[in-house]
mmCIF file of C-alpha atoms and ligand atoms in Angstrom:
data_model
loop_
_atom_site.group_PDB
_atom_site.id
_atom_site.type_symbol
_atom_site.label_atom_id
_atom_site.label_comp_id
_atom_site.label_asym_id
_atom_site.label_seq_id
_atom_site.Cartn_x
_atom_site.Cartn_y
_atom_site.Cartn_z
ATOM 1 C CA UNK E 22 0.000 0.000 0.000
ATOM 2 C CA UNK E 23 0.871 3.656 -0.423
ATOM 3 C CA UNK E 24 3.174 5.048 2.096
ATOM 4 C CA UNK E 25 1.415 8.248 1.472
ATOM 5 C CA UNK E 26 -2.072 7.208 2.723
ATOM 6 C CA UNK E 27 -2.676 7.606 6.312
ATOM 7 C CA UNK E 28 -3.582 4.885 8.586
ATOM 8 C CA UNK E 29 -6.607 5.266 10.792
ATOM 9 C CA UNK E 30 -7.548 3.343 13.942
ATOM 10 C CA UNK E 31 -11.405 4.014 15.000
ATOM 11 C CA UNK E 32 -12.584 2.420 18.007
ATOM 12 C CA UNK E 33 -15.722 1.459 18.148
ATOM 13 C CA UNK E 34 -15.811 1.803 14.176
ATOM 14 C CA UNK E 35 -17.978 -1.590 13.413
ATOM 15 C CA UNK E 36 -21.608 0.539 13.465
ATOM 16 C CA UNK E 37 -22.968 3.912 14.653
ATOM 17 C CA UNK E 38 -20.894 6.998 14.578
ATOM 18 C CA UNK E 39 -17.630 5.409 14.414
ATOM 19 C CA UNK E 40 -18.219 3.645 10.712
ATOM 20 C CA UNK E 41 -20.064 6.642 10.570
ATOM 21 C CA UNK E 42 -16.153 8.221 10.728
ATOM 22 C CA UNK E 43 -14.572 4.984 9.215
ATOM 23 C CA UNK E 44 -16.232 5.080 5.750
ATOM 24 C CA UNK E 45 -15.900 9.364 5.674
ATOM 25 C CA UNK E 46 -12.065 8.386 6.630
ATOM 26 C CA UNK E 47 -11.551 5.593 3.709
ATOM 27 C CA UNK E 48 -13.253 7.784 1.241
ATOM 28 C CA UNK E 49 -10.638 10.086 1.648
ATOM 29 C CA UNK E 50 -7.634 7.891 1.256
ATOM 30 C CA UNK E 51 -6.719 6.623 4.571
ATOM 31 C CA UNK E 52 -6.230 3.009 5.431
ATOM 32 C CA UNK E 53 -8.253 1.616 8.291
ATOM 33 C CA UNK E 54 -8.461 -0.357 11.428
ATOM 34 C CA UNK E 55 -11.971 -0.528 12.795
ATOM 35 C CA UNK E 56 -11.889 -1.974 16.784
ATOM 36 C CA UNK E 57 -14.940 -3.014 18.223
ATOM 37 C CA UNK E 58 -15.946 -5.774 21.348
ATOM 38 C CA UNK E 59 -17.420 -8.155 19.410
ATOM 39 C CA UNK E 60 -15.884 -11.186 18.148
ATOM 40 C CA UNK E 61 -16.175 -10.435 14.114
ATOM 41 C CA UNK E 62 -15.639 -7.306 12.349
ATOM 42 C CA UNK E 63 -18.859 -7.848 10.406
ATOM 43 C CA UNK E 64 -19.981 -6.493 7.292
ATOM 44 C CA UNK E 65 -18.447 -2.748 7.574
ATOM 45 C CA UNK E 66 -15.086 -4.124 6.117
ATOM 46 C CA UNK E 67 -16.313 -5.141 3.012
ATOM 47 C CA UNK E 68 -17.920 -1.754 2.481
ATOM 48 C CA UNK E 69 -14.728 0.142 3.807
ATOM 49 C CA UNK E 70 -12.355 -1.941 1.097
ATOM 50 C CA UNK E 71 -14.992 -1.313 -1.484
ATOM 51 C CA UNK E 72 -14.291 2.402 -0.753
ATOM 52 C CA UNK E 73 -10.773 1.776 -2.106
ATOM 53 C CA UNK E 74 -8.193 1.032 0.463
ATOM 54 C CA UNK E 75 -7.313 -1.521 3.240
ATOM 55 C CA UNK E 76 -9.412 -2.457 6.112
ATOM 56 C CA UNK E 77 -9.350 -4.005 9.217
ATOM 57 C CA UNK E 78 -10.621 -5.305 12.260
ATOM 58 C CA UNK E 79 -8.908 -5.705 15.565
ATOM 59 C CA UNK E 80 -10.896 -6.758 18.192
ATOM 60 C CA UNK E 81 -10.176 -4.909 21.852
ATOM 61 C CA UNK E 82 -11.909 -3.589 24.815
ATOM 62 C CA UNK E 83 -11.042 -0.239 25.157
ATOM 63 C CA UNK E 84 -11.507 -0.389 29.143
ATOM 64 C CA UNK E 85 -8.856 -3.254 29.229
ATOM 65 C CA UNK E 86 -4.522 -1.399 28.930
ATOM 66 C CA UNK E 87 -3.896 -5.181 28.235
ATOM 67 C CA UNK E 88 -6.093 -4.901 24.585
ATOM 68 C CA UNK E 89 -4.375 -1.836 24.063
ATOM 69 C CA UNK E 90 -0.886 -3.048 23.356
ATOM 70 C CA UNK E 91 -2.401 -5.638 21.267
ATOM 71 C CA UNK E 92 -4.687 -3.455 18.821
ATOM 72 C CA UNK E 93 -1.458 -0.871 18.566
ATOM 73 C CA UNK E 94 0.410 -4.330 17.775
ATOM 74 C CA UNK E 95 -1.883 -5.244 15.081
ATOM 75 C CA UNK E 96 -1.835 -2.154 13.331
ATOM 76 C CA UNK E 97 1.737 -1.760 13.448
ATOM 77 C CA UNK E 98 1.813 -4.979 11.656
ATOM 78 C CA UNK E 99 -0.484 -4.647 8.971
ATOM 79 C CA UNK E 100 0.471 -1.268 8.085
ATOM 80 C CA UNK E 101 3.718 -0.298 9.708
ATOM 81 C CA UNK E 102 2.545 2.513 11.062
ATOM 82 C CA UNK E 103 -0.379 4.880 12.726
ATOM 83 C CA UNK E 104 -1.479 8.364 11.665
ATOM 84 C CA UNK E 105 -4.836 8.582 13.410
ATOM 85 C CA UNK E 106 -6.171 7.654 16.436
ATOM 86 C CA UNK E 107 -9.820 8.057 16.484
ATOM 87 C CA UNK E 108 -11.400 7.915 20.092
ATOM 88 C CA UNK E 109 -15.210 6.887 19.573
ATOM 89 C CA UNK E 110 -15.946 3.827 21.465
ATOM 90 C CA UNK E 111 -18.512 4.844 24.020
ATOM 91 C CA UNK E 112 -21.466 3.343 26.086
ATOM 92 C CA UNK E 113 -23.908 4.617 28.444
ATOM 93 C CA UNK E 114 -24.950 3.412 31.689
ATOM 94 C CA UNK E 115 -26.301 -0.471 31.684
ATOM 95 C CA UNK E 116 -29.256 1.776 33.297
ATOM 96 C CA UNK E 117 -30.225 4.843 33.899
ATOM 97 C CA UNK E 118 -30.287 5.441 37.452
ATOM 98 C CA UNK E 119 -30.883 8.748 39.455
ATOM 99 C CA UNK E 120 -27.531 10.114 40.885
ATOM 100 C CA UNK E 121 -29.391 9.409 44.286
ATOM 101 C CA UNK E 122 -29.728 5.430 43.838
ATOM 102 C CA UNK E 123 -26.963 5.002 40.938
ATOM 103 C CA UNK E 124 -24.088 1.895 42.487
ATOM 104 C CA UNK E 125 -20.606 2.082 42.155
ATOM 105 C CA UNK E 126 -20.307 -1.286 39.751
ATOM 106 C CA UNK E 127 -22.013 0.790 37.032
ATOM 107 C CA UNK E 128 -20.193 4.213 37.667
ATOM 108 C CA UNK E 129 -16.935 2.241 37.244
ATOM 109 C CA UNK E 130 -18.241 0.368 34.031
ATOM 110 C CA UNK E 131 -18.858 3.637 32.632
ATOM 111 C CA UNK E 132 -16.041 5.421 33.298
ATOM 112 C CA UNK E 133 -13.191 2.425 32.600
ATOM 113 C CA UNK E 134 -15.020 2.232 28.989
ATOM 114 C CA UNK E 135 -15.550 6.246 28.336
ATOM 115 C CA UNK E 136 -12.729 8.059 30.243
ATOM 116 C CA UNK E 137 -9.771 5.444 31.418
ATOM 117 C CA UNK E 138 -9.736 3.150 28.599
ATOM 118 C CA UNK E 139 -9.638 6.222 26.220
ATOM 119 C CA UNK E 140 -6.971 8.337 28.015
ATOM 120 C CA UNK E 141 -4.862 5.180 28.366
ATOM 121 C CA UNK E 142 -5.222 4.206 24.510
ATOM 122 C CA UNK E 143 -3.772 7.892 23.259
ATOM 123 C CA UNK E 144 -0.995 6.950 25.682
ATOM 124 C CA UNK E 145 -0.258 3.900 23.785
ATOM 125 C CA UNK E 146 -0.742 5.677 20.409
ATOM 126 C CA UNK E 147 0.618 8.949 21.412
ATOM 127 C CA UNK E 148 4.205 7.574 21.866
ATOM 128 C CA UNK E 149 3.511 5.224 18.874
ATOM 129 C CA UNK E 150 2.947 8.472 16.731
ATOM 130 C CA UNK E 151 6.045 10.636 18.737
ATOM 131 C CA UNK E 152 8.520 7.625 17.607
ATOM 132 C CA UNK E 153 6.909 8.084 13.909
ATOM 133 C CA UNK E 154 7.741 11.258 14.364
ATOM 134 C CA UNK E 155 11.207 11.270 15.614
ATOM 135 C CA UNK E 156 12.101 8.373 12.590
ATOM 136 C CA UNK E 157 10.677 10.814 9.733
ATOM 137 C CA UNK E 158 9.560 14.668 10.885
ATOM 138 C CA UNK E 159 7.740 14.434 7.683
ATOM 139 C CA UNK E 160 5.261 12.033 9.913
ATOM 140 C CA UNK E 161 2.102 13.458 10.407
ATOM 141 C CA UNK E 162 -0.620 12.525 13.425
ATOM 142 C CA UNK E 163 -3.628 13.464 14.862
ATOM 143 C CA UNK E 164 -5.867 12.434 17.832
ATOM 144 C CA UNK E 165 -9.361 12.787 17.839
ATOM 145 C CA UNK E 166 -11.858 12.033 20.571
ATOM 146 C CA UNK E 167 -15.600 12.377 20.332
ATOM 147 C CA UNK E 168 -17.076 13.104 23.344
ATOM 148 C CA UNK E 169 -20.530 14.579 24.042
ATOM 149 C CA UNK E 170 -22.724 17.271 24.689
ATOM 150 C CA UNK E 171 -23.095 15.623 28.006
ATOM 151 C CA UNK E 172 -19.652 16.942 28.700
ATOM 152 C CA UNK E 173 -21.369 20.144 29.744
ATOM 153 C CA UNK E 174 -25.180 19.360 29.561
ATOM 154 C CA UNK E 175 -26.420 17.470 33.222
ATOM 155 C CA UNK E 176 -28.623 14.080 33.145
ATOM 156 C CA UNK E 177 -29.296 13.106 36.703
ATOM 157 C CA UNK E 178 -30.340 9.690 35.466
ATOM 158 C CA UNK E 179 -26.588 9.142 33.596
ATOM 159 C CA UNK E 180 -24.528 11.142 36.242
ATOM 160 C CA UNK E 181 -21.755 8.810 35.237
ATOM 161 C CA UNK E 182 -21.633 9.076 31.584
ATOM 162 C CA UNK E 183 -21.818 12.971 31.983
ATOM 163 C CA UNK E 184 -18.608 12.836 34.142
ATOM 164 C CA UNK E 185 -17.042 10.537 31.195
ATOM 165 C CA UNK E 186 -17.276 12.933 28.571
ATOM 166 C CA UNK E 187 -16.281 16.017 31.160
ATOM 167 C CA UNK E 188 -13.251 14.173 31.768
ATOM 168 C CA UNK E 189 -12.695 12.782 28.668
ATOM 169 C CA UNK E 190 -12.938 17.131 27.283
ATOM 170 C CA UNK E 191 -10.050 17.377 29.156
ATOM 171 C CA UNK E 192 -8.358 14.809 28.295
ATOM 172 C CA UNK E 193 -8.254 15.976 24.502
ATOM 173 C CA UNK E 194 -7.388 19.137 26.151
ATOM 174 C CA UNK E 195 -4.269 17.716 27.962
ATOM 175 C CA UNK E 196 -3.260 15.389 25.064
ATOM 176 C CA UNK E 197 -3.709 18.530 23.066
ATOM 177 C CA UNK E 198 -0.722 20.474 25.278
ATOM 178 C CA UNK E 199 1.264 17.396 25.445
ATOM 179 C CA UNK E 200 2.025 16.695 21.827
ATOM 180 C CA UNK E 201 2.037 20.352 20.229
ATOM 181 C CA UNK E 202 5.712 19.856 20.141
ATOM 182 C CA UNK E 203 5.545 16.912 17.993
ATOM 183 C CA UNK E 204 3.213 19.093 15.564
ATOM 184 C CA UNK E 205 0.345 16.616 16.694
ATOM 185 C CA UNK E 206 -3.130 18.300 16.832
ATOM 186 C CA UNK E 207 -5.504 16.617 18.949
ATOM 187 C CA UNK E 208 -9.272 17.765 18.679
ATOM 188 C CA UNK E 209 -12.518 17.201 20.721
ATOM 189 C CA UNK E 210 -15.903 16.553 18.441
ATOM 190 C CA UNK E 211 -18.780 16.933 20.436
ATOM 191 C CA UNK E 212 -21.974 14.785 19.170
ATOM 192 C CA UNK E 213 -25.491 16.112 19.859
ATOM 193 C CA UNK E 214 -28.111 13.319 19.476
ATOM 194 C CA UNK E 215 -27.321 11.060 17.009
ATOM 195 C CA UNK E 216 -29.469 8.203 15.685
ATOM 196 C CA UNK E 217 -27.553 5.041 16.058
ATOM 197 C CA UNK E 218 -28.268 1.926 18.092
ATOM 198 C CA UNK E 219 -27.102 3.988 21.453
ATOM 199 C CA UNK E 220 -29.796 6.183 20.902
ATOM 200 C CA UNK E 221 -32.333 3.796 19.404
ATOM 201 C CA UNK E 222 -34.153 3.238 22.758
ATOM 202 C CA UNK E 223 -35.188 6.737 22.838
ATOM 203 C CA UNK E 224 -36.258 7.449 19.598
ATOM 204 C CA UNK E 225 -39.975 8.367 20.333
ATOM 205 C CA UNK E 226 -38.247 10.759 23.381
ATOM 206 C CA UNK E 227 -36.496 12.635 21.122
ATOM 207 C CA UNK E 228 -38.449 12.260 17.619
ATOM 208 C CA UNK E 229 -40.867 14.609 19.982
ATOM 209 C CA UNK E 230 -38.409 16.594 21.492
ATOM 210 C CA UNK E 231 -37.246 17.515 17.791
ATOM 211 C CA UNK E 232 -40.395 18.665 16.225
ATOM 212 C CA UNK E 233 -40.346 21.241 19.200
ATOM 213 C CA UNK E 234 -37.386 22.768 18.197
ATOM 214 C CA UNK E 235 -34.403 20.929 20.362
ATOM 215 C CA UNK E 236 -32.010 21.974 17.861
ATOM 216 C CA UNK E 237 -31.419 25.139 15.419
ATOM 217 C CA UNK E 238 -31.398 22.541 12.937
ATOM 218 C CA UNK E 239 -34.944 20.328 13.197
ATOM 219 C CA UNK E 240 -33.596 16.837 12.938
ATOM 220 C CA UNK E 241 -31.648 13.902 14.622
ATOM 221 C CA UNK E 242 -27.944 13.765 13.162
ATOM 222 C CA UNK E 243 -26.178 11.294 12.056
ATOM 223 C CA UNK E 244 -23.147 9.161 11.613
ATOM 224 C CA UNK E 245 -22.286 10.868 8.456
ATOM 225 C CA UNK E 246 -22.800 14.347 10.191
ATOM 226 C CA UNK E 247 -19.911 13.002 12.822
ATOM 227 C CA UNK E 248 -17.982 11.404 9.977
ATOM 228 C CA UNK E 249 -17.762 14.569 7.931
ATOM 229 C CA UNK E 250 -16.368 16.164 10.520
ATOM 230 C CA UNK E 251 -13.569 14.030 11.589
ATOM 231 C CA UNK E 252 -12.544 13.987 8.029
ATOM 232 C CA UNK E 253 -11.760 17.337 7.651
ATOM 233 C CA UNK E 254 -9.804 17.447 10.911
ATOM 234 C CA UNK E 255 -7.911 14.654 9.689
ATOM 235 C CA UNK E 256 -7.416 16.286 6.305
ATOM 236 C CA UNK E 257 -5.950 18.997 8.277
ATOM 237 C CA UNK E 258 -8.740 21.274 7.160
ATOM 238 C CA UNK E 259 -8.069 22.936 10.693
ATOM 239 C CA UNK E 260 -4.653 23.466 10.048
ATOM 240 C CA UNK E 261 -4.167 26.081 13.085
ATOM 241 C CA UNK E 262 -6.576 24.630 15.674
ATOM 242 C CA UNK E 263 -5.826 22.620 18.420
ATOM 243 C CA UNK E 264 -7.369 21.187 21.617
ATOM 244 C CA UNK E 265 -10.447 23.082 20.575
ATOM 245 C CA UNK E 266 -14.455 21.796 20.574
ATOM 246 C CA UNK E 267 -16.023 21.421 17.312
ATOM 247 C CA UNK E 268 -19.916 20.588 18.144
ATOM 248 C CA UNK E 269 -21.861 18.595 15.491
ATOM 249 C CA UNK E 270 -24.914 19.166 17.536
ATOM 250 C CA UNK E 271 -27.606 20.515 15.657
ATOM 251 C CA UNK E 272 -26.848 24.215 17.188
ATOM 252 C CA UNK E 273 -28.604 22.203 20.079
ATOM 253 C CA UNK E 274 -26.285 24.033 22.436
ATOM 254 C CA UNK E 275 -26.861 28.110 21.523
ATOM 255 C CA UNK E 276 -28.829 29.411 24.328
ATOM 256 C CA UNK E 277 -32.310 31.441 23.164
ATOM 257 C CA UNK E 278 -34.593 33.722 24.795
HETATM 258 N N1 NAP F 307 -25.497 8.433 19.554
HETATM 259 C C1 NAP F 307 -25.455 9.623 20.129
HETATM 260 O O1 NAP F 307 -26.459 10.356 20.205
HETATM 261 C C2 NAP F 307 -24.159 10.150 20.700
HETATM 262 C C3 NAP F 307 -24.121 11.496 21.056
HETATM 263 C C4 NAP F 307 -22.945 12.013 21.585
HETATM 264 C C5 NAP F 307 -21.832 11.206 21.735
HETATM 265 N N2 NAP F 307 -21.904 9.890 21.390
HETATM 266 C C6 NAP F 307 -20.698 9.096 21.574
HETATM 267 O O2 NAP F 307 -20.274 8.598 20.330
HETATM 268 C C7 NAP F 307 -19.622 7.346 20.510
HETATM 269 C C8 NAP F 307 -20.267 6.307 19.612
HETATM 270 O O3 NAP F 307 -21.639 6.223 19.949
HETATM 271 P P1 NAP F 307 -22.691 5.418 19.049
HETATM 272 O O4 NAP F 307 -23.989 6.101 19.239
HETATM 273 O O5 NAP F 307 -22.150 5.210 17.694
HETATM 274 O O6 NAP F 307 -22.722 4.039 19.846
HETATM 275 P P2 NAP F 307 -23.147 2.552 19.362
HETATM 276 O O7 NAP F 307 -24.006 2.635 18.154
HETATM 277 O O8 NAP F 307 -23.677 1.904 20.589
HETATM 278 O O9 NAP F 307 -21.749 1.892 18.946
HETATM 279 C C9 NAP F 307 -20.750 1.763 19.921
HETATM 280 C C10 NAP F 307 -19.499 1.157 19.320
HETATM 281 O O10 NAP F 307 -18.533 1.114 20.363
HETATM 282 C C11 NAP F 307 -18.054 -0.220 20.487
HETATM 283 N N3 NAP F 307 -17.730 -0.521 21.877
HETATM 284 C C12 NAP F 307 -18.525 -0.471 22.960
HETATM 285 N N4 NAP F 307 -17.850 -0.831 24.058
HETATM 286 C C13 NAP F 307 -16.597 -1.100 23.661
HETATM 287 C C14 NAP F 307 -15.417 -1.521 24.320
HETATM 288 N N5 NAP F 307 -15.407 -1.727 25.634
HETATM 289 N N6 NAP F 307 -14.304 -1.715 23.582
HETATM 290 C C15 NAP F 307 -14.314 -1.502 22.252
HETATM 291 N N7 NAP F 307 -15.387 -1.115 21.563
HETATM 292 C C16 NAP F 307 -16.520 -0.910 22.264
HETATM 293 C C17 NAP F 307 -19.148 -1.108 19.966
HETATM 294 O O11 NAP F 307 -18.557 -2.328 19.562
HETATM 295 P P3 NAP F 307 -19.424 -3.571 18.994
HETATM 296 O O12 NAP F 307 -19.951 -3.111 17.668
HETATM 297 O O13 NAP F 307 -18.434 -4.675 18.904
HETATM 298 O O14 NAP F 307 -20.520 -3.818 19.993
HETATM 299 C C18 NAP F 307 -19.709 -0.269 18.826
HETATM 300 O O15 NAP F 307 -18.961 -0.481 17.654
HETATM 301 C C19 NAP F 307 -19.733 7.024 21.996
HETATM 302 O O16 NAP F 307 -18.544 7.437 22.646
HETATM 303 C C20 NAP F 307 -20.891 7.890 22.460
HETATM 304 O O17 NAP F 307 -20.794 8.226 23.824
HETATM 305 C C21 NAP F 307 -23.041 9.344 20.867
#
């Protein structure tokens, strides 16, 4: 394969947003490795070949430092080397509890998947990229990690997937200040509500919420909103940003009187 394309690791890129990013990413020339939990990469390598370069799946749980080294691993070996390091994989709560009853087992199951396991993978990656860097300064990397408009908007019933994303802001924030010197922009995407299968179970909640005027814009978005997005960041469309917040959110967040 061309040296010239980059090579994109997307976790949680089998469905939802993150294929959402994967297929916007292999459209635009970049080989890529899609991680996901389940066993099987499914049917979303097929359509990311058929979209003209290489693709991949390594299976990993992001909450687990021990998958880390071996998804890094795998990429290294198919492809020699890592440009982009796309943090998507994400859950919410295994239910939504009031901050007042809410147990510790699914506070830490939330924030191992959504905050640790993230900051811990750009560790991996980050020195990955900084050796790229130091071997050939013509090397070029970017981190991106998609948090959520629950990094600043509350939900008493998800208390622990708000903290996530708050934490995992500054986390893009600190990765951000951390490898400026290698030229390495790292930027924070911020999802409104997004119809995938995380948000399937509340379709009817927000389908209403929607047609009263939720967002600016007077529909759910989509994967392809997120995708398009994380495409031009990775183009380097952005060229002088870093560590900032680009919300794909609808205009959900402007505040109206
Ligand atoms: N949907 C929204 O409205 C919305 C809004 C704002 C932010 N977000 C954020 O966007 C990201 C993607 O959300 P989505 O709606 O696309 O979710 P989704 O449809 O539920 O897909 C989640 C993906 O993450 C993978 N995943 C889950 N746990 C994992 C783990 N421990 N290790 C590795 N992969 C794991 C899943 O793998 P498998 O396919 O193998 O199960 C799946 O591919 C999340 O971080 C979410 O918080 C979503």
């Amino acid at each position: 394969m061309a040296k010239d394309r980059k090579v994109a690791l997307v976790t949680g890129g089998r469905r939802g947003i993150g294929f959402g990013i994967a297929k916007a990413l292999a459209a635009q020339g970049c080989d890529i490795a899609i991680n996901g939990i389940s066993p099987e990469g499914g049917a979303g390598i097929a359509e990311l070949k058929a979209l003209g370069g290489d693709a991949f799946y390594v299976q990993g749980d992001v909450a687990d430092p021990a998958d880390h080294a071996r998804m890094v691993e795998a990429v290294r070996e198919r492809f020699g080397r890592l440009n982009v390091l796309i943090n998507n994989a994400g859950i919410g709560p295994r239910s939504r509890d009031d901050i007042l009853t809410a147990t510790p087992e699914n506070y830490d199951h939330v924030m191992q998947t959504n905050l640790r396991g993230p900051y811990f993978l750009t560790q991996r990656v980050a020195n990955f990229m900084v050796e790229q860097k130091k071997a050939d300064p013509a090397f070029e990397g970017v981190v991106v990690f998609i948090t959520s408009i629950s990094s600043t908007v509350v939900s008493v019933n998800r208390g622990e997937y708000c903290i996530s994303k708050a934490g995992l802001s500054m986390a893009a924030q600190l990765y951000a200040v951390r490898l400026a010197e290698f030229g390495i922009p790292v930027h924070e995407v911020r999802p409104g509500i997004i119809a995938t299968d995380l948000t399937a179970g509340v379709k009817a909640k927000y389908d209403k919420l929607f047609a009263e005027g939720l967002a600016l814009l007077p529909r759910w978005g989509t994967p392809e909103d997120v995708g398009r997005a994380v495409a031009a960041l990775v183009r380097g469309d952005l060229a002088y940003s870093t560590g900032q917040v680009i919300m794909v959110d609808g205009g959900m967040q402007i505040q109206t009187l």
